[in-house]
Amino acid sequence: MKTLIKTPVKTELNLKLIGVGLIIVSFLLFMLPEWGVGATDEASFGLFWMNYSLTAVYFVVMLSKGVFSFKRPFRHLEYLYLYLVLFIISCYALNRQMSIFQDSVPWLEAFITLFCVTLMAYSFRELLPKKLNQVLLFVLGAGSVLWLYYAIYLLPLYIISIFGVLALGMSLHTYVPLWVAICLGVGVYKAATEDRQYLRTFVAGAAFPVLFGIFYIWQWQNRNEQLAFSGNDYVIQEDETLPRWVKLSQQLPADYLTERILKTDLVYQVPTGEFSMWDMPRENFEEVKRHDPLVSLAVLLLGEPNLDRKEKIKILESIYDARHQAEERLWSGNNLKTANVVSQVRIYPNYRLAYTEKVLSVHNNMAHSNNQQEAIYTFFLPEGSVVTSLSLWINGREEKGYLTTKSKAQTAYKTIVGVEARDPSVVHWQEGNRVSVRVFPCTPEENRQFKIGITSPLQQQGEALVYQNIYFTGPSTLGATETSVVYLDENVNGLELPSNYKLTRSNTYKRQGNYSQDWSLRFNAPALANSSFSFAGNNYSLTELPQQLVPFEPQQLYLDINTSWSENEFEQVWDMAKQKPVYVWDGKMVQLNEQNRAELFSLLQQQRYSLFPLHMIKNPEQALVISKSNGVSPNLSDLKDTPFAEQMAEILPQHATISVFSLGEKLSPYFKSLKELRVIAPLHGDTKQLATLLQNKQFINTTIDHNTVRLGQSGLAIVKTNATIAGGTAPDHVLRLFAYNHVLQQIGARYFSKDFIEDALIAEATQANIVSPVSSLIVLETQADYERFDIQKSKASLGNASMNGSGAVPEPEEWALIILAALIIGYFTLKPYFLR
C-alpha cells in the first residue's frame, strides 16, 4: 500500500509524459474537422468517442498507478491537471454534437488553449523555477474565473446530468468546469502553504478578468446610452424622411463593441431572465453563432439594446457590409461547404471583353440523408458586368435556366422551396455590382452542382487591359479544390498571369490546387476590333470612349461631408469654392459662410456616412456635388418605402444627370447605385485635380445618348445602330453588355417608382438573356413547373451564354422558324426578278 502512495520519481515523470502524449493525440484528433478532415456530423461524433476514450484511458492508468483514489481525489493534483485537460478537449468535441455552448469567439478559443497549456506546464511545477510558477499561477487565476463562469452557466443541467451518468458517463462532461474550478482552488491552497506569494499571484490573475469585465460592462452601458440618446435625437430632428436606423448607423462608432451589441440574439448567445443555456441566437442571420462570456454578462446585467431585429440587421448591412448574411432564408445552410470550383475564363482581347463560367459543387456535412439545406451565394462582379447564364444539375443532367421577370422567379422559387421542397435554382440582380444565387436542396447524399456565367468588360489601366477574378461569398471554401482555365482568343503581348498558371496548349493556361479568390491577369491592350454583332435588325459595335472633358461652370456647389473628410481637405475645398454659393445638408440645405462653416463641418464630420439628398438640389444641371466616402452606407433598396425614397422618385426623373466629384477612388454604396443607374456622373481625384477643373471650368460629359452605353472603367462604349447589312464577327456578349447597361440607363432615377418595370425593359432583357433589376434566371425541375408559373422560353432570345460558342444553339423548332423566315424573306426579295 505504501508503494502506491509513494511513486518513484522516474515513474511519476513517465506517467506525466504519458498524459502529455495523450493530450497531444487528443488535440490533433479534435483539430481534424477544423482542417477539413472528418467534418461531417457522423465523423465528428466518432472523433468525440476517440477523445473521450483517451480521457478514460488516462483515468484507468491513474487508478492502476495509485495516483488517484475516490477517497482522496486531490492528493496528486499534478496528474489530475493533465486528466482535466483531456476532459476539456473531450467537452468541446462533444459540444460539436450537443451545442450547449455556441462556437467560442476567437479570443476565448485562444485563452482556453493558453489555459490548457499552462495547466499542463503547472503539472511539472516541481521542475520549474519559482518565477515561472508564479507566471503560470497568474494565468491559472485568470482561467479560474472563466471556469467558474462556465460552472454557474451549467447549473440548470446538474440534476438532469446525474441521471445521464449511466449512458457511458457522457453527462459527466457537464461537471468538468466545476471540477476545474475546485481543483484550481485546492491547488492554489496547497501552493500557498509553501509560499504566500503564490496565493497573491493567483488572486492577481483572477482579479484581471474581473476588472476587465467591469470595464467592458461599463463600456457596454455607455454605448447603450449613446444608442438611446441618438434615438432621442431622431425624435426631435427636423428631417423625418429617413428611418431611425439610418440616424443610429450614422452616429454609432463602427467598432467591435457596436458590432457585438447589434449581433446580440443574431450571432451571440445571450441569456434571458432565467440565464439558461437554452437561449440560442435565432437562425436567419447567416453567420457562425458564437458564445462570448463578456456579451452574456453584459446582457444579463444590462439587458439587450432598445433596437428591434430589423433595425439591427439594417445597421449591420450599412456599416459592416453584412448584406450576404442578412439574405432571407427559407431553409438553413449551416452545414454546407463549397467542395469544388471549376473556373473557365474566355478572354476576347480585340473586343476587350471576358466571359467567365464558374461551376460550384456544394457539399452538405450533415449525416442524416433526409437533411435538406439551401445554399446562398453572393457574387461580386466588375463594374458593368452582367450574368448571362445559369445551370443546375438535376439527376446528373445539366438543366439551363429560363429568363423571366424577377417577380415570377421569386414566386416560383419561394413556392417550390418553401412549400414543396423540390429542385430549383435562381439568380437575382442586387445593387452594387452583385448578384445572389440560391440552390435547393443540398443533401448529404450527393454534392449539388450549379453553373453561373458572367460577361464582363475588361478594365483599362493605362496601356494595359486587366481581368479581375470574379469572387463570391457563401458556404465556406475552406479545403475547396479548384481547376481554373484561361482561354485567350488571340495572341497578346505583355501577358502577366499568376505563376501557378501553366501553358497547356496554344493560348490556354491552367491551374489546379486549392480555391483561390484573389487573382488577376493583364496584357497590353491591342487595337480594338471594328467588327460588330448583328441581331434582330440592329448592329452592336464597340468604340473607344475615354472620359471627355467639356465646358462646365457650376453656379452652386454642394459638399457631402462625413467622417471620411479631413479638416485640411475641407479648408482647401472651401478656399477654391467660396466665390460661389456653397451648401451642406444638415436636415435642410444650409449655405456656408465664414461664420458657420467650422461649426457645421465639425458637426457633419461626426456622421459615419452621409446620404446626400440629390433631389433637394436646385438647378442640378448647374450644380456640382463634392463628396468623399469610406465605402459605407445603405443601398438604395434599403431606403425603399421611405419618404426620402418617395421624394427621390418624384423629383429626380425630372432632373438632368448630376455632376459629382469624389475625393478618392471610393464611392459609397448609395452613390455607386446611383452611378449604375446613370443618375450621377462621378469623376474621381484629389483637391488639386478639383482645383484644376474649377479653374478651367470643365467637367466630364454627362450627356447620355439613348443608343450609346458606357462600360464601367473599360474606356469603351457600345453603340446600337440599325442594321442595313447583317453580319460581323463580334461575340454575342457585345449585345448582352449593351442590353444590361441600357436597361439600367432607362430605369435611371425611376428606380424608386413602383411602375419603373415596363414591358420594353423586360423585352430588352429577355432578348439578351441577362439578369437585371427587372429580370432573373431560374431553373425548375420539370417543364410542368415552368408552365404552372407562366415562365416561357423566348424564341427571340440569345439564350444562355456558353464558353464554346456565341449563345445557345437554337432548338429544332427554332431552326424551323429561322428557315421559314429566310424562305419568306427570300421569296419577297427575289419575286420581282421572277416576274420580269
mmCIF file of C-alpha atoms in Angstrom, residues 8-143:
data_model
loop_
_atom_site.group_PDB
_atom_site.id
_atom_site.type_symbol
_atom_site.label_atom_id
_atom_site.label_comp_id
_atom_site.label_asym_id
_atom_site.label_seq_id
_atom_site.Cartn_x
_atom_site.Cartn_y
_atom_site.Cartn_z
ATOM 1 C CA PRO A 8 9.181 6.695 -7.636
ATOM 2 C CA VAL A 9 10.281 9.943 -9.311
ATOM 3 C CA LYS A 10 11.009 8.235 -12.633
ATOM 4 C CA THR A 11 7.571 6.619 -12.654
ATOM 5 C CA GLU A 12 5.968 9.955 -11.826
ATOM 6 C CA LEU A 13 7.684 11.625 -14.787
ATOM 7 C CA ASN A 14 6.793 8.783 -17.141
ATOM 8 C CA LEU A 15 3.154 8.936 -16.063
ATOM 9 C CA LYS A 16 3.042 12.673 -16.699
ATOM 10 C CA LEU A 17 4.666 12.262 -20.100
ATOM 11 C CA ILE A 18 2.042 9.655 -20.957
ATOM 12 C CA GLY A 19 -0.603 12.244 -20.071
ATOM 13 C CA VAL A 20 1.087 14.900 -22.233
ATOM 14 C CA GLY A 21 1.309 12.426 -25.135
ATOM 15 C CA LEU A 22 -2.383 11.555 -24.853
ATOM 16 C CA ILE A 23 -3.250 15.274 -24.769
ATOM 17 C CA ILE A 24 -1.294 15.905 -27.988
ATOM 18 C CA VAL A 25 -3.022 12.976 -29.729
ATOM 19 C CA SER A 26 -6.438 14.097 -28.453
ATOM 20 C CA PHE A 27 -5.817 17.677 -29.600
ATOM 21 C CA LEU A 28 -4.778 16.555 -33.089
ATOM 22 C CA LEU A 29 -7.911 14.416 -33.350
ATOM 23 C CA PHE A 30 -10.006 17.366 -32.186
ATOM 24 C CA MET A 31 -8.494 19.627 -34.855
ATOM 25 C CA LEU A 32 -9.167 17.290 -37.786
ATOM 26 C CA PRO A 33 -12.631 18.769 -38.584
ATOM 27 C CA GLU A 34 -11.127 22.278 -38.377
ATOM 28 C CA TRP A 35 -8.622 21.221 -41.044
ATOM 29 C CA GLY A 36 -11.414 19.871 -43.262
ATOM 30 C CA VAL A 37 -10.952 16.182 -42.319
ATOM 31 C CA GLY A 38 -13.918 14.361 -40.804
ATOM 32 C CA ALA A 39 -16.124 17.456 -40.954
ATOM 33 C CA THR A 40 -19.388 15.503 -41.200
ATOM 34 C CA ASP A 41 -21.572 15.090 -38.124
ATOM 35 C CA GLU A 42 -21.090 11.327 -38.201
ATOM 36 C CA ALA A 43 -17.282 11.583 -38.405
ATOM 37 C CA SER A 44 -17.164 14.303 -35.737
ATOM 38 C CA PHE A 45 -19.146 12.117 -33.368
ATOM 39 C CA GLY A 46 -16.706 9.275 -33.985
ATOM 40 C CA LEU A 47 -13.813 11.618 -33.215
ATOM 41 C CA PHE A 48 -15.530 12.632 -29.967
ATOM 42 C CA TRP A 49 -15.584 8.998 -28.854
ATOM 43 C CA MET A 50 -11.876 8.784 -29.548
ATOM 44 C CA ASN A 51 -11.246 11.939 -27.468
ATOM 45 C CA TYR A 52 -13.462 10.578 -24.696
ATOM 46 C CA SER A 53 -11.708 7.181 -24.843
ATOM 47 C CA LEU A 54 -8.287 8.806 -24.391
ATOM 48 C CA THR A 55 -9.643 10.559 -21.294
ATOM 49 C CA ALA A 56 -10.900 7.237 -19.951
ATOM 50 C CA VAL A 57 -7.563 5.547 -20.711
ATOM 51 C CA TYR A 58 -5.618 8.082 -18.664
ATOM 52 C CA PHE A 59 -8.122 7.756 -15.826
ATOM 53 C CA VAL A 60 -7.605 3.980 -15.764
ATOM 54 C CA VAL A 61 -3.834 4.499 -15.806
ATOM 55 C CA MET A 62 -4.082 6.879 -12.833
ATOM 56 C CA LEU A 63 -6.136 4.312 -10.915
ATOM 57 C CA SER A 64 -3.745 1.500 -11.752
ATOM 58 C CA LYS A 65 -0.722 3.519 -10.619
ATOM 59 C CA GLY A 66 -2.401 4.577 -7.407
ATOM 60 C CA VAL A 67 -2.140 8.323 -8.066
ATOM 61 C CA PHE A 68 -5.906 8.750 -7.867
ATOM 62 C CA SER A 69 -8.416 7.430 -5.378
ATOM 63 C CA PHE A 70 -12.023 8.375 -4.791
ATOM 64 C CA LYS A 71 -11.343 8.773 -1.043
ATOM 65 C CA ARG A 72 -8.562 11.327 -1.570
ATOM 66 C CA PRO A 73 -9.094 12.663 -5.123
ATOM 67 C CA PHE A 74 -6.914 15.771 -4.730
ATOM 68 C CA ARG A 75 -3.811 14.127 -3.247
ATOM 69 C CA HIS A 76 -1.875 14.041 -6.553
ATOM 70 C CA LEU A 77 -3.160 17.126 -8.373
ATOM 71 C CA GLU A 78 -0.364 17.155 -10.952
ATOM 72 C CA TYR A 79 -1.886 14.084 -12.657
ATOM 73 C CA LEU A 80 -5.420 15.361 -12.221
ATOM 74 C CA TYR A 81 -4.466 18.548 -14.099
ATOM 75 C CA LEU A 82 -3.453 16.513 -17.156
ATOM 76 C CA TYR A 83 -6.620 14.451 -16.866
ATOM 77 C CA LEU A 84 -8.740 17.621 -16.787
ATOM 78 C CA VAL A 85 -7.058 18.949 -19.944
ATOM 79 C CA LEU A 86 -8.048 15.706 -21.694
ATOM 80 C CA PHE A 87 -11.589 16.104 -20.375
ATOM 81 C CA ILE A 88 -11.756 19.746 -21.548
ATOM 82 C CA ILE A 89 -10.847 18.655 -25.094
ATOM 83 C CA SER A 90 -13.500 15.937 -24.876
ATOM 84 C CA CYS A 91 -16.049 18.540 -23.728
ATOM 85 C CA TYR A 92 -15.515 20.707 -26.774
ATOM 86 C CA ALA A 93 -15.587 17.672 -29.054
ATOM 87 C CA LEU A 94 -18.978 16.714 -27.595
ATOM 88 C CA ASN A 95 -20.165 20.310 -27.915
ATOM 89 C CA ARG A 96 -19.981 19.930 -31.694
ATOM 90 C CA GLN A 97 -22.809 17.411 -31.454
ATOM 91 C CA MET A 98 -24.749 18.828 -28.492
ATOM 92 C CA SER A 99 -24.448 22.597 -28.698
ATOM 93 C CA ILE A 100 -24.603 23.586 -25.060
ATOM 94 C CA PHE A 101 -22.366 26.491 -25.998
ATOM 95 C CA GLN A 102 -22.159 28.035 -29.452
ATOM 96 C CA ASP A 103 -18.703 28.282 -31.050
ATOM 97 C CA SER A 104 -16.306 30.290 -28.897
ATOM 98 C CA VAL A 105 -15.197 33.701 -30.128
ATOM 99 C CA PRO A 106 -11.521 33.852 -31.229
ATOM 100 C CA TRP A 107 -10.216 35.496 -28.039
ATOM 101 C CA LEU A 108 -11.934 32.815 -25.959
ATOM 102 C CA GLU A 109 -10.508 29.990 -28.076
ATOM 103 C CA ALA A 110 -7.023 31.461 -27.663
ATOM 104 C CA PHE A 111 -7.446 31.883 -23.902
ATOM 105 C CA ILE A 112 -8.760 28.331 -23.389
ATOM 106 C CA THR A 113 -5.797 26.999 -25.376
ATOM 107 C CA LEU A 114 -3.399 29.096 -23.266
ATOM 108 C CA PHE A 115 -5.082 27.868 -20.084
ATOM 109 C CA CYS A 116 -4.735 24.204 -21.066
ATOM 110 C CA VAL A 117 -1.065 24.634 -21.981
ATOM 111 C CA THR A 118 -0.491 26.421 -18.669
ATOM 112 C CA LEU A 119 -2.263 23.689 -16.715
ATOM 113 C CA MET A 120 -0.077 21.078 -18.434
ATOM 114 C CA ALA A 121 3.068 23.049 -17.599
ATOM 115 C CA TYR A 122 1.993 23.550 -13.976
ATOM 116 C CA SER A 123 1.726 19.779 -13.516
ATOM 117 C CA PHE A 124 5.571 19.830 -13.735
ATOM 118 C CA ARG A 125 5.884 22.663 -11.177
ATOM 119 C CA GLU A 126 8.485 20.798 -9.080
ATOM 120 C CA LEU A 127 10.909 21.027 -12.032
ATOM 121 C CA LEU A 128 10.255 24.725 -12.722
ATOM 122 C CA PRO A 129 11.746 27.864 -11.121
ATOM 123 C CA LYS A 130 9.622 29.917 -8.735
ATOM 124 C CA LYS A 131 9.247 32.906 -11.091
ATOM 125 C CA LEU A 132 7.854 30.712 -13.868
ATOM 126 C CA ASN A 133 5.442 29.037 -11.433
ATOM 127 C CA GLN A 134 4.197 32.489 -10.467
ATOM 128 C CA VAL A 135 3.529 33.332 -14.127
ATOM 129 C CA LEU A 136 1.677 30.046 -14.522
ATOM 130 C CA LEU A 137 -0.417 30.727 -11.412
ATOM 131 C CA PHE A 138 -1.324 34.195 -12.736
ATOM 132 C CA VAL A 139 -2.745 32.596 -15.927
ATOM 133 C CA LEU A 140 -4.497 29.879 -13.907
ATOM 134 C CA GLY A 141 -6.012 32.543 -11.668
ATOM 135 C CA ALA A 142 -7.453 34.317 -14.720
ATOM 136 C CA GLY A 143 -8.684 30.969 -16.032
#
